XYZ file of C-alpha atoms in Angstrom:
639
model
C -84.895 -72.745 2.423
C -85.391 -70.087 4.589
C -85.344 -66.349 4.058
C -82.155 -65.807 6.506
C -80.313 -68.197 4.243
C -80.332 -67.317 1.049
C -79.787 -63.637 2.526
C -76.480 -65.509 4.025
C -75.755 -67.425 0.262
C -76.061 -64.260 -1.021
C -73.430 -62.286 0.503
C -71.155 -65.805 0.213
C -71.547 -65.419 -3.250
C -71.139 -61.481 -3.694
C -68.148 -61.385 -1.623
C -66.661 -64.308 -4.095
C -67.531 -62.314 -7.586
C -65.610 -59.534 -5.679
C -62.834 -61.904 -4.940
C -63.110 -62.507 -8.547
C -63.212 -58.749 -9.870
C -60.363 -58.618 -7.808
C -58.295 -61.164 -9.280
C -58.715 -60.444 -12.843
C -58.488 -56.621 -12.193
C -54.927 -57.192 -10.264
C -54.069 -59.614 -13.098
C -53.497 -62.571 -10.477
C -53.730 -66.317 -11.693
C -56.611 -67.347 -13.862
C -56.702 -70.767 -12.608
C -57.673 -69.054 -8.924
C -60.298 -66.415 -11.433
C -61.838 -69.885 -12.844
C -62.470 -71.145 -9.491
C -63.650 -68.317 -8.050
C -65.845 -68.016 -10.612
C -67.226 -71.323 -10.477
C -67.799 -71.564 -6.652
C -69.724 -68.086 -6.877
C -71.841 -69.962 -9.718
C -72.138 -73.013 -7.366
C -72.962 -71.346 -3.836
C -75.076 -68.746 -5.462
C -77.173 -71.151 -7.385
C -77.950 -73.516 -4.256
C -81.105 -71.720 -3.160
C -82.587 -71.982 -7.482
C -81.301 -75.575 -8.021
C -83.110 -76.912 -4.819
C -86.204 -75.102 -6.170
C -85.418 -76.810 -9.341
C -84.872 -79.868 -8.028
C -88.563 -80.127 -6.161
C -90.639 -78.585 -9.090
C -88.972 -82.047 -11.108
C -89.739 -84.191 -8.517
C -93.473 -82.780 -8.965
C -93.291 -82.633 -12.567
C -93.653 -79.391 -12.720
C -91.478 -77.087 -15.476
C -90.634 -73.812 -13.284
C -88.227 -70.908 -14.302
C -85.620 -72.087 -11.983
C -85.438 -75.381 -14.219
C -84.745 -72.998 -16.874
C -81.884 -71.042 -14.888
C -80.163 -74.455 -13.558
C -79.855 -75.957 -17.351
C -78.607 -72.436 -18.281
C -76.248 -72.768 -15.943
C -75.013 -75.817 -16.010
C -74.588 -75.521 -19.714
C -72.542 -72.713 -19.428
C -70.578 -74.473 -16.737
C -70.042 -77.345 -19.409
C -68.852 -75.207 -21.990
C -66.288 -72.736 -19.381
C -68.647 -69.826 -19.751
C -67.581 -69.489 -16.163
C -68.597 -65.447 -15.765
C -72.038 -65.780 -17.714
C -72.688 -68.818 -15.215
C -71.971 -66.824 -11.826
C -73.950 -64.004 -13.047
C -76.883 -65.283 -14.271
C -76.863 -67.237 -10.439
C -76.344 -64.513 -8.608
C -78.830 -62.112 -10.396
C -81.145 -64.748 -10.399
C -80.460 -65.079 -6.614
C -80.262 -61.214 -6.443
C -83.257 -60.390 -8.687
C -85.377 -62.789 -6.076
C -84.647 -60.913 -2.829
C -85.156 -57.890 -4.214
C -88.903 -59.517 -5.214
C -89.151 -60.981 -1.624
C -88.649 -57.326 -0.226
C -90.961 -55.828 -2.481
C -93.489 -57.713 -2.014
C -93.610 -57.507 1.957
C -94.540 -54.067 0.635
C -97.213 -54.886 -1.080
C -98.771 -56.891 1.513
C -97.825 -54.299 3.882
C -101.733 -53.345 4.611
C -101.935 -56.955 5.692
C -99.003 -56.888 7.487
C -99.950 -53.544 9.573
C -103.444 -55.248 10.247
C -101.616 -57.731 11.988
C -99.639 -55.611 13.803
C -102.875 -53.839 15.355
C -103.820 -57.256 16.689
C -104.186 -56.500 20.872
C -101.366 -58.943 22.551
C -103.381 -58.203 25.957
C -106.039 -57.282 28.238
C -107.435 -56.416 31.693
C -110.431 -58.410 33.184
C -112.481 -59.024 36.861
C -112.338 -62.258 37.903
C -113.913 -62.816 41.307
C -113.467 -59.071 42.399
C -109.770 -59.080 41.476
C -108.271 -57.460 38.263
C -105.492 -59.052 36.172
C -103.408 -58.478 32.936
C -103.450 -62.013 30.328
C -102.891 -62.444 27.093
C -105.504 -61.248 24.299
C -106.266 -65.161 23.547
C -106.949 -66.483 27.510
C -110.026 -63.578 27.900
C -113.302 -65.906 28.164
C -116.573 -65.457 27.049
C -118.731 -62.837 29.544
C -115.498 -62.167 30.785
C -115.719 -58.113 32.567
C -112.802 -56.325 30.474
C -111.294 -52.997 31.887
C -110.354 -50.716 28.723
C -108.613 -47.424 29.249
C -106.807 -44.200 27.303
C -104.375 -45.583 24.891
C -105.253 -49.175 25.123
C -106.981 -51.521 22.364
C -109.941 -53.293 22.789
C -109.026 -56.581 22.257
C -112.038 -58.366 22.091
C -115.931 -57.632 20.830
C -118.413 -57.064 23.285
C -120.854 -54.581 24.962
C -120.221 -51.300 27.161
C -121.664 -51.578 30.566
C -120.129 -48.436 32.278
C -118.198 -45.509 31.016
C -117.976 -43.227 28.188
C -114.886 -43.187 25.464
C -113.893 -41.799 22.088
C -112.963 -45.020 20.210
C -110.803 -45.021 17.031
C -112.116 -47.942 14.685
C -110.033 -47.955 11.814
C -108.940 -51.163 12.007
C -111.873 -52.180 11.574
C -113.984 -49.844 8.864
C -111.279 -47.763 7.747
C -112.546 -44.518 9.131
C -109.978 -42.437 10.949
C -112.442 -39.928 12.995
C -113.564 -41.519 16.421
C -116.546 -42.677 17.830
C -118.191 -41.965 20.484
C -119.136 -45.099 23.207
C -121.340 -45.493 25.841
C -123.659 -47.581 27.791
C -124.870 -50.677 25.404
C -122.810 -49.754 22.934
C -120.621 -52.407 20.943
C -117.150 -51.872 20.500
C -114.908 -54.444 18.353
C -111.376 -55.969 18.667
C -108.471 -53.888 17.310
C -110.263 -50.479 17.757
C -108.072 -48.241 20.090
C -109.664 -45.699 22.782
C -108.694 -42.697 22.382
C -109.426 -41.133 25.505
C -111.909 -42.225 28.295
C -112.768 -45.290 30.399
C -114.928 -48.811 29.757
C -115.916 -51.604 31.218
C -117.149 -54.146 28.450
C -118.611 -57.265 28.927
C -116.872 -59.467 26.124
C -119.291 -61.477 23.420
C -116.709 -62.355 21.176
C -113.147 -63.539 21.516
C -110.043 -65.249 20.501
C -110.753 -66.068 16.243
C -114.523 -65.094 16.739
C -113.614 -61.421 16.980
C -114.958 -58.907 14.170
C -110.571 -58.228 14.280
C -109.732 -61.771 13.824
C -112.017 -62.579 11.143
C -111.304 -59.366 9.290
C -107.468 -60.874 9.073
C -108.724 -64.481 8.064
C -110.818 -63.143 5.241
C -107.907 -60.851 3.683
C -105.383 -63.959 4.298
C -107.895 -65.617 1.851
C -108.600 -63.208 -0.342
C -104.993 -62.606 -1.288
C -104.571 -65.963 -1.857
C -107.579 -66.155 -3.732
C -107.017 -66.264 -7.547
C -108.419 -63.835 -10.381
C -108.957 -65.482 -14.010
C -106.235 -63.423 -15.668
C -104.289 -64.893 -13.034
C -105.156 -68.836 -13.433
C -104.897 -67.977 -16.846
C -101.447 -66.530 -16.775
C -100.398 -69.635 -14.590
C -101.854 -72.574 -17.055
C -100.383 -70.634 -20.093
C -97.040 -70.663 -17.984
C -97.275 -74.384 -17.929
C -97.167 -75.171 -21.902
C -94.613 -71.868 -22.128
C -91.576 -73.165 -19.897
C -91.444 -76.345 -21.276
C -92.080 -74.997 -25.312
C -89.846 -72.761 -24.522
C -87.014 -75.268 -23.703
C -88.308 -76.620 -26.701
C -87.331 -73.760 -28.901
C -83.684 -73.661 -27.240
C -83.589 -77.139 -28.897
C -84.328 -76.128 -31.831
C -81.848 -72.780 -31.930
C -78.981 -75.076 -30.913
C -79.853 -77.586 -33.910
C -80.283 -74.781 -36.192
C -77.308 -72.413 -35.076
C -74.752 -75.031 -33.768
C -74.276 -71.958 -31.169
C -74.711 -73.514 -27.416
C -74.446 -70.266 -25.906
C -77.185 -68.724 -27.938
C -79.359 -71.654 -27.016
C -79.024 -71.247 -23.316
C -79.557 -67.207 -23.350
C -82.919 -67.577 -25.166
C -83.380 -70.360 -22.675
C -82.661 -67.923 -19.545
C -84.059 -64.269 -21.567
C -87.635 -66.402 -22.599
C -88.496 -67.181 -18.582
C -91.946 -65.983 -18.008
C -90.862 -64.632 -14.195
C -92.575 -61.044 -15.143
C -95.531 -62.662 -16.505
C -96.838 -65.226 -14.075
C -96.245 -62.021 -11.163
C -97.942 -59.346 -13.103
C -101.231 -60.328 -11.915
C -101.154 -61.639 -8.523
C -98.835 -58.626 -7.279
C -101.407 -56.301 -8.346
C -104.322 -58.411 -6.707
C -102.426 -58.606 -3.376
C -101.693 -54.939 -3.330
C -104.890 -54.255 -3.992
C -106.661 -55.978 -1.734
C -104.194 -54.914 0.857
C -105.351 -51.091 0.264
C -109.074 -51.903 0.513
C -108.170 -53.760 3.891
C -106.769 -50.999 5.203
C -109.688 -48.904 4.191
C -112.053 -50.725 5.456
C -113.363 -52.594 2.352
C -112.873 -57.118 2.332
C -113.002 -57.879 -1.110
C -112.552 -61.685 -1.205
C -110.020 -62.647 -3.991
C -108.940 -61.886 -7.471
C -112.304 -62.824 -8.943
C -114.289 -60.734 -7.107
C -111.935 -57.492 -8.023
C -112.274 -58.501 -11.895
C -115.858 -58.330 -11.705
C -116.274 -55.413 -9.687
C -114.303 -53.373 -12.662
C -116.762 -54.829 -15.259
C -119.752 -53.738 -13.113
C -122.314 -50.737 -15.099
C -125.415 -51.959 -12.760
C -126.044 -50.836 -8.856
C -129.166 -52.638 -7.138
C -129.340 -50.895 -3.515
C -131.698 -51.885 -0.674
C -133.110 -48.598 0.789
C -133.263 -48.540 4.415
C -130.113 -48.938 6.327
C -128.139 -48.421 2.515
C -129.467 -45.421 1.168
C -131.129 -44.103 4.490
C -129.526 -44.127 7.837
C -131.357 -47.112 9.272
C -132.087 -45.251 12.255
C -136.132 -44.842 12.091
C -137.992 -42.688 14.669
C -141.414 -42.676 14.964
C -143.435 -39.614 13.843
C -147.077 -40.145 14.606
C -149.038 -42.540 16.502
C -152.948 -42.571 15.828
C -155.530 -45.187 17.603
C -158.632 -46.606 16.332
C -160.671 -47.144 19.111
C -157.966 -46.785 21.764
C -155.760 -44.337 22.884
C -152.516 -43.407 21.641
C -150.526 -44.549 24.690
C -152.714 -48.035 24.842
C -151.400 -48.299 21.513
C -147.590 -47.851 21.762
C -147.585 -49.742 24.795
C -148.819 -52.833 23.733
C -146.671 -52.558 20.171
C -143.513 -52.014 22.009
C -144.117 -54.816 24.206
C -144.448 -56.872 21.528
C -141.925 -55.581 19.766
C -139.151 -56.257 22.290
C -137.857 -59.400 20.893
C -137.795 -58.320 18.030
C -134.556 -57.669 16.221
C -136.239 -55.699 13.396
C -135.039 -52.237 12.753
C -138.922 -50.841 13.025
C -139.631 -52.943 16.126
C -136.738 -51.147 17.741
C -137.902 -47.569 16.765
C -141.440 -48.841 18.701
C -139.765 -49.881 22.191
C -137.001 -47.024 21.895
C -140.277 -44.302 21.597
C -142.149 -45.958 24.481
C -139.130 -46.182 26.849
C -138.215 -42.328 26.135
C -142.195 -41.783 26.752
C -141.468 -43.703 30.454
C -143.661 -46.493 29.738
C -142.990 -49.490 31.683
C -143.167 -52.630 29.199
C -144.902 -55.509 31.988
C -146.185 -58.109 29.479
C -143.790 -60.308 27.295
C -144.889 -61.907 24.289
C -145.300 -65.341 23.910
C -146.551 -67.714 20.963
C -143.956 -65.663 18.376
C -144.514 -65.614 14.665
C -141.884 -63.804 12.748
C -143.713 -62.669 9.254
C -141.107 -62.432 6.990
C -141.074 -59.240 5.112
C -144.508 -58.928 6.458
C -144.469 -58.584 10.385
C -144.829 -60.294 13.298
C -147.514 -62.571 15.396
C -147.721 -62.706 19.133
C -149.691 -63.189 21.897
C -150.077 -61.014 24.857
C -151.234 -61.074 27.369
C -154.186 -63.976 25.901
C -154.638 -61.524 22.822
C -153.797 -62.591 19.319
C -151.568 -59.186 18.411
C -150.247 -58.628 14.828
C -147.455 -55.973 13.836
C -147.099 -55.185 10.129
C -147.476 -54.025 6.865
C -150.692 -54.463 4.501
C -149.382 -57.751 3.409
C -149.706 -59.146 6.643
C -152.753 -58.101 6.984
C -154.133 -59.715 3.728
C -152.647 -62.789 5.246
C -154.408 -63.009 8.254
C -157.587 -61.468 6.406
C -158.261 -59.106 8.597
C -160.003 -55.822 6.397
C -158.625 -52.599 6.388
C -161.403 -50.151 6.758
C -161.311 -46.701 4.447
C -160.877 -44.531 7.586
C -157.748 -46.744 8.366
C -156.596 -46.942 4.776
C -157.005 -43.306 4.012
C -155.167 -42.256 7.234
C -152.203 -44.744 6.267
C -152.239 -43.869 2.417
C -151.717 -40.052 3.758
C -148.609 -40.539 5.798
C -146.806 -42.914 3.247
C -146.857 -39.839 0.927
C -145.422 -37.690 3.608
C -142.344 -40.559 3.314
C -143.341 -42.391 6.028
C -143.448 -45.933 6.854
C -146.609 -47.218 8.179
C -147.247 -49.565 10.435
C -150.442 -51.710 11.832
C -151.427 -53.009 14.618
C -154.020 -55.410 14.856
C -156.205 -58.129 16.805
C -157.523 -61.251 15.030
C -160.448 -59.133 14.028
C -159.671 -55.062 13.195
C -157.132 -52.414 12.956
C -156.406 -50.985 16.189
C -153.970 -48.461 15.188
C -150.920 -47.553 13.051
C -148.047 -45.940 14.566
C -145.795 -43.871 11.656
C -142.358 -44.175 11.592
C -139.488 -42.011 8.942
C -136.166 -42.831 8.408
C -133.908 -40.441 6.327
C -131.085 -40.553 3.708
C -127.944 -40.809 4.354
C -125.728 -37.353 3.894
C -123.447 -38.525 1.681
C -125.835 -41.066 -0.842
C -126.440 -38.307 -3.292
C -122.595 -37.938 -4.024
C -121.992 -41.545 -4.272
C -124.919 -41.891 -6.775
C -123.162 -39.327 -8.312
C -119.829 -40.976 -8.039
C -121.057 -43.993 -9.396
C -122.371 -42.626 -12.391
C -119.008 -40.815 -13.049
C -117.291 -43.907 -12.481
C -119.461 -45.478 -15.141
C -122.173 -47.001 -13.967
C -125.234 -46.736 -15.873
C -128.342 -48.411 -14.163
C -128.930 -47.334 -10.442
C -132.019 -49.672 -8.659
C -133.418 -49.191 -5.472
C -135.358 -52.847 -4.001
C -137.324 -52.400 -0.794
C -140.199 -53.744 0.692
C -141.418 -50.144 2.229
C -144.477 -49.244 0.686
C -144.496 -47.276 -2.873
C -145.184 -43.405 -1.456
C -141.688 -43.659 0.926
C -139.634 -45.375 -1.424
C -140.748 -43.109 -4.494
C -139.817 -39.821 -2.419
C -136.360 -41.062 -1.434
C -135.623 -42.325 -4.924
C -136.530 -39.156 -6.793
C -134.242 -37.364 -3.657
C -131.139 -39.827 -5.042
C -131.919 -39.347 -8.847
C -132.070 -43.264 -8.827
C -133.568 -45.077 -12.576
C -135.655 -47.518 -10.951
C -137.563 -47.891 -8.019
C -139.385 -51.720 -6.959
C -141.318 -51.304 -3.780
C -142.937 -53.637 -1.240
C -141.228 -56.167 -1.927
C -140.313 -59.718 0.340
C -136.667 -60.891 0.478
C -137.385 -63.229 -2.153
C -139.076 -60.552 -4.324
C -135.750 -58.826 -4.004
C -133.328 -61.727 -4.774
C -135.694 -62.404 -8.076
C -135.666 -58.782 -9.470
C -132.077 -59.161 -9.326
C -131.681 -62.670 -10.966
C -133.691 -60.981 -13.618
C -131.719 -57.749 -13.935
C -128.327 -59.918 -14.356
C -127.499 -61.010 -17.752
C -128.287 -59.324 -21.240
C -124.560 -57.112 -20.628
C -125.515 -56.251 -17.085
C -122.900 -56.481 -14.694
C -124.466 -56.137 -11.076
C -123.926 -55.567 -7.473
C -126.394 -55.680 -4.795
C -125.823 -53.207 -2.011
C -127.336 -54.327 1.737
C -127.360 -54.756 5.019
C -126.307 -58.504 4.667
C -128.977 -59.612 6.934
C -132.623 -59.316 5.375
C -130.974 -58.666 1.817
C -128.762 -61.717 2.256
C -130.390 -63.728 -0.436
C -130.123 -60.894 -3.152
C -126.715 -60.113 -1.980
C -125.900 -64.395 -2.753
C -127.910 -63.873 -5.948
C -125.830 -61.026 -7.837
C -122.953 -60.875 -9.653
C -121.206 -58.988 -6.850
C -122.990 -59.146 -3.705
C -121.494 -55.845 -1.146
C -122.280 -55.956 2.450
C -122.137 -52.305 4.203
C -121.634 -50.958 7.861
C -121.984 -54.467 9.239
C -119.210 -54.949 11.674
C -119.351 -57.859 13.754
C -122.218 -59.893 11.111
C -121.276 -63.173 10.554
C -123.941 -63.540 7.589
C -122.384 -60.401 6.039
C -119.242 -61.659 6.137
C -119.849 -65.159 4.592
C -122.268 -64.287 2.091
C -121.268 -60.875 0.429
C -118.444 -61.092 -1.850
C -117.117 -57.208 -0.873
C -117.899 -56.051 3.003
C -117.804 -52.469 3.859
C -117.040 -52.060 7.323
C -118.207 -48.877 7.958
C -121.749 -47.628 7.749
C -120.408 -45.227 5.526
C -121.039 -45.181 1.545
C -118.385 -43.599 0.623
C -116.241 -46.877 0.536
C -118.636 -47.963 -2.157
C -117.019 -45.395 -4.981
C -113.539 -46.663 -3.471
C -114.493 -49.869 -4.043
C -115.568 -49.525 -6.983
C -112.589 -46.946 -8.340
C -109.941 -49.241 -6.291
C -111.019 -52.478 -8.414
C -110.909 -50.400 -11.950
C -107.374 -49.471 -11.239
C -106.337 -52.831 -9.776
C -107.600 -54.024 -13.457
C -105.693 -51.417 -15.390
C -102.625 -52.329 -13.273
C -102.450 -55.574 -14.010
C -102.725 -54.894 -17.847
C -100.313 -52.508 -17.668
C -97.809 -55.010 -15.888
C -98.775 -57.683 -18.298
C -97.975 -55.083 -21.570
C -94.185 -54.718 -19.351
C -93.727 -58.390 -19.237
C -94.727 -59.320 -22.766
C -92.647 -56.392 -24.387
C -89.421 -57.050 -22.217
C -89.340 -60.902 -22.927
C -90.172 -59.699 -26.942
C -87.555 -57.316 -26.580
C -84.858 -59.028 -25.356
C -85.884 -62.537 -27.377
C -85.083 -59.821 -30.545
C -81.795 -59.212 -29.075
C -80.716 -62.527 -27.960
C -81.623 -63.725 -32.141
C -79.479 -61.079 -33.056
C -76.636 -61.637 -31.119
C -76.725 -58.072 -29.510
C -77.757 -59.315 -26.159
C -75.997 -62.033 -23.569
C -76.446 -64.241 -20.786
C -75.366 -61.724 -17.993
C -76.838 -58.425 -19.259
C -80.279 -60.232 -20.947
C -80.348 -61.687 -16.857
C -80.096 -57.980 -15.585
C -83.006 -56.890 -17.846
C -85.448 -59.473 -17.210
C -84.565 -59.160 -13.259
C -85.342 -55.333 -13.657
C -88.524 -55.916 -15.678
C -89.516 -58.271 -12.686
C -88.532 -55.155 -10.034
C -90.441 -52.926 -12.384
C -93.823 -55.309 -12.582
C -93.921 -55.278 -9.015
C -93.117 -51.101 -8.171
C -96.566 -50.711 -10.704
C -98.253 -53.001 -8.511
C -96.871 -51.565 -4.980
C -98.198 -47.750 -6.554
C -102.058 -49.360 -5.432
C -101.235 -49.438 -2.012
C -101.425 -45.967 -1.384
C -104.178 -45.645 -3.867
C -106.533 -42.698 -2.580
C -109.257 -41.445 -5.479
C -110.127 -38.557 -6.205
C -113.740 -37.957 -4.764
C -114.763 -36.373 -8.708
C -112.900 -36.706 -12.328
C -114.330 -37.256 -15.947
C -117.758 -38.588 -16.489
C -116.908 -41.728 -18.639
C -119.110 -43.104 -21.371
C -120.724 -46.758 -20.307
C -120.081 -49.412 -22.742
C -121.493 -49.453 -26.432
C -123.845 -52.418 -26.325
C -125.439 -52.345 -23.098
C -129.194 -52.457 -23.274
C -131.010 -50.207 -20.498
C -133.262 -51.878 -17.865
C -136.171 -50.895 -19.590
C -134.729 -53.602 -22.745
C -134.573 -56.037 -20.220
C -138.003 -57.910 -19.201
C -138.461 -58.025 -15.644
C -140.587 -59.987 -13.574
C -143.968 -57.687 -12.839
C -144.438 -55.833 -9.698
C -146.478 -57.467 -7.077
């Protein structure tokens, strides 16, 4: 039945218990007071005995079962005012739940509504206004002041100030220019584009973002499948136990208020409305965490595992130095950037973007490709064997790293930088140096962390031991694994897990993707627009910003305490009132009002997350007794 009508049976049935007020008030004829009484109990109760009605045709004991036997028992036995109220507070009690929760999922809700409905494109020299959904691949997209982008794809002209909270949550704008990506549902600010679209339709960043939240509020925690399989041996005990009050009272009327009072409503909501509301404020901060599940285990986390670069440090490397063996430094950089420029690799790009700002021209394209992974790359160019890489990938290809070489590269890894060699099939040629640095805000989220009660902090990276050692003394981090492969990095963290570690693996969602898959929480950041993020992390963060991290983190803890608390609410009230109904000091009617308010008040606790903001500080709590440290834990050695 839809929404509209029960709204409609509603009224029917208030404006009859008025006609009814009315008539015993004023005195009038009782036979016209019964009636009244008993078509308000009848048109009010449509909407829970059609419910009723399809749970027994599934076999399935809900709480409106429980209502429509209360009912008609008190029907049967001419407790004609105890009938139309329980119906229409029942009815009552569940539109004032129907409107509450449309505020809960309100953060899904104004997602939606940020959705672009159209856009402007050039087809064949002429411009035209269609619908959001008809704008085809490489379609040329206009985008001006005011307007949303409505689909993902590259800037080709122009310069803007983009908003993108829709998509990561963060309010200030960004600035857009030539190659720059923009995503669906951001909104320029002020400026011009043209965009060349990449993604559209339900392949938008926008698009997906919705279909993963959709999800994750449906997705279940285990308090909450819990909640629901305890529900289904309470409704039908509980009928039970009216049974047996009726046999051992002789008092019908007690029978079918504990019957009514007993209904678990409170108790089966007190966990989902807190998951949905939630999830609904991470979503509108940026953060997809997918489900129930994954916000139960991201409260019990006291272990952080974070890959370094691009996570801890800005991901942006320039290069510092560039030093030849036998060549010159421009010979150098010019033939590493030109084979470099497939490469998707965030080193490879610091290469090409240093020789184009030097105005080399990069003439030779690399053929015969080789990706190394987590050691370099192989080409050929121009008819010459080239490798680009660390000192694994060297050992690989056996080619010997002479002292001069070795000393020269040892010297600027403990100035914190990254080296990197370049090589023929038979010698060194050169190493060009390249820094990245740490993010401003990855001391105070270590910080946070801690606060928040995390007590192991790990850094995995597979930059060599001098860089990663200065950056995590800089963060105050426990551990520190260095040169490490992807697979290095999804075993340390198989053999962290366990032992009363709870841990998350913070990455890019790309190279990290198999340590991500391999924790107990696996938390994608700043990846808009990823696909691998998306599917394989079990929390994104949108922006490239760790601050969402501690809200994460914070966010989950009091979606967990929420749900307790409305679980203590539910329990008491139903305890309560079963103590009253025993003792004869509570009826049908009023025992009705309280559980209805209990339900109101169950879901009020849960709509308090959706304007959840933490604090960015409060009181350092003390990790759980119990927990060994890492250094308890045996770890696989370092390579």
């Amino acid at each position: 039945m839809k929404a509209k009508q029960v709204n409609r049976i509603m009224y029917a049935a208030g404006i009859l218990l008025l006609a009814a007020i009315a008539t015993y008030v004023f005195k009038w004829n009782s036979l016209l007071l019964d009636a009244l009484l008993i078509t308000a109990s009848i048109v009010a109760g449509v909407p829970t005995f059609i419910k009723a009605w399809k749970a027994s045709r599934l076999k399935m004991f809900s709480i409106e079962l429980l209502v429509t036997i209360a009912v008609i028992g008190a029907l049967i036995i001419g407790e004609y005012v105890e009938s139309a109220a329980v119906t229409f507070l029942f009815l009552f009690g569940a539109f004032l739940e129907g409107r509450s929760l449309e505020k809960a999922r309100a953060s899904l809700k104004s997602l939606m509504d940020m959705a672009p409905l159209v856009a402007t494109v050039v087809r064949d020299g002429l411009r035209s206004t269609i619908m959001a959904e008809e704008v085809i691949k490489n379609d040329l997209v206009i985008i001006q002041t005011g307007e949303k982008i409505p689909i993902d794809g590259r800037v080709i002209t122009g310069n803007a100030s983009v908003n993108e909270a829709a998509i990561t949550g963060e309010s200030i704008p960004v600035s857009k220019g030539l190659d720059d990506q923009v995503f669906s549902g951001s909104i320029l600010d002020s400026g011009y584009l043209e965009v060349i679209a990449e993604n559209v339709g339900e392949d938008t960043t926008f698009a997906k973002i919705i279909e993963l939240v959709e999800e994750a509020q449906e997705g279940k925690a285990k308090t909450q499948r819990f909640l629901e399989k305890f529900a289904t041996i309470y409704t039908p005990g509980i009928m039970v136990l009216s049974v047996l009050v009726w046999a051992i009272t002789q008092d019908v009327h007690l029978a079918l208020t504990f019957l009514v009072i007993a209904c678990p409503g409170a108790l089966v909501i007190s966990a989902p409305v807190s998951i949905v509301a939630g999830i609904g404020n991470a979503a509108r901060n940026g953060i997809l965490i997918k489900g129930g599940e994954v916000m139960e285990n991201l409260a019990k986390l006291n272990a952080f595992v974070f890959d370094k670069t691009g996570t801890l440090t800005k991901g942006k490397p320039e290069v510092t130095a560039i030093k030849g063996f036998g060549i010159t430094e421009e010979e150098l950089l010019l033939m590493a950037a030109e084979a470099e420029v497939i490469s998707e690799h965030h080193l490879g790009r610091a290469i090409v973007k240093k020789a184009e700002k030097t105005g080399l021209k990069l003439v030779n394209k690399p053929t015969e490709v080789n990706v190394l992974k987590g050691r370099g790359i192989e080409v050929n160019l121009d008819g010459r064997p080239l490798f680009i890489g660390n000192r694994k990938g060297l050992v690989q290809n056996e080619i010997t790293i002479e002292t001069e070489v070795e000393s020269y590269a040892t010297q600027q890894e403990r100035a914190g930088n990254t080296a990197v060699f370049i090589a023929d099939d038979k010698k060194v040629l050169g190493i060009i140096s390249i820094a990245d640095t740490i993010r401003d805000k990855a001391k105070d989220t270590i910080d946070n962390l801690r606060a928040a009660g995390i007590k192991h902090l790990v850094m995995l990276t597979g930059d060599n031991k001098h860089t990663a050692n200065i950056v995590g003394e800089q963060l105050g981090l426990d551990r520190i694994y260095a040169e490490l492969l992807p697979e290095d990095k999804a075993l340390k963290v198989k053999a962290c897990m366990g032992k009363g570690i709870k841990l998350a693996m913070l990455g890019d969602g790309v190279n990290d993707a198999p340590a991500i898959a391999s924790a107990d929480v696996g938390i994608a950041m700043g990846v808009a627009g990823t696909d691998i993020a998306m599917e394989t992390a079990d929390v994104v963060l949108m922006a490239d910003n760790l601050d969402k991290l501690t809200h994460a983190v914070k966010l989950a803890k009091a979606t967990v305490r929420n749900m307790k608390q409305n679980m203590f609410i539910a329990v008491g009230t139903v305890a309560l009132l079963l103590a009253g109904v025993l003792t004869k000091k509570v009826n049908l009617a009023s025992g009705m009002l309280i559980h209805e308010l209990s339900v109101l008040l169950v879901i009020l606790n849960a709509i308090r997350l959706v304007s959840f903001n933490p604090i960015s500080r409060f009181k350092r709590s003390t990790p759980p007794k119990g927990v060994p440290s890492l250094e308890e834990i045996k770890l696989i050695p370092e390579r």
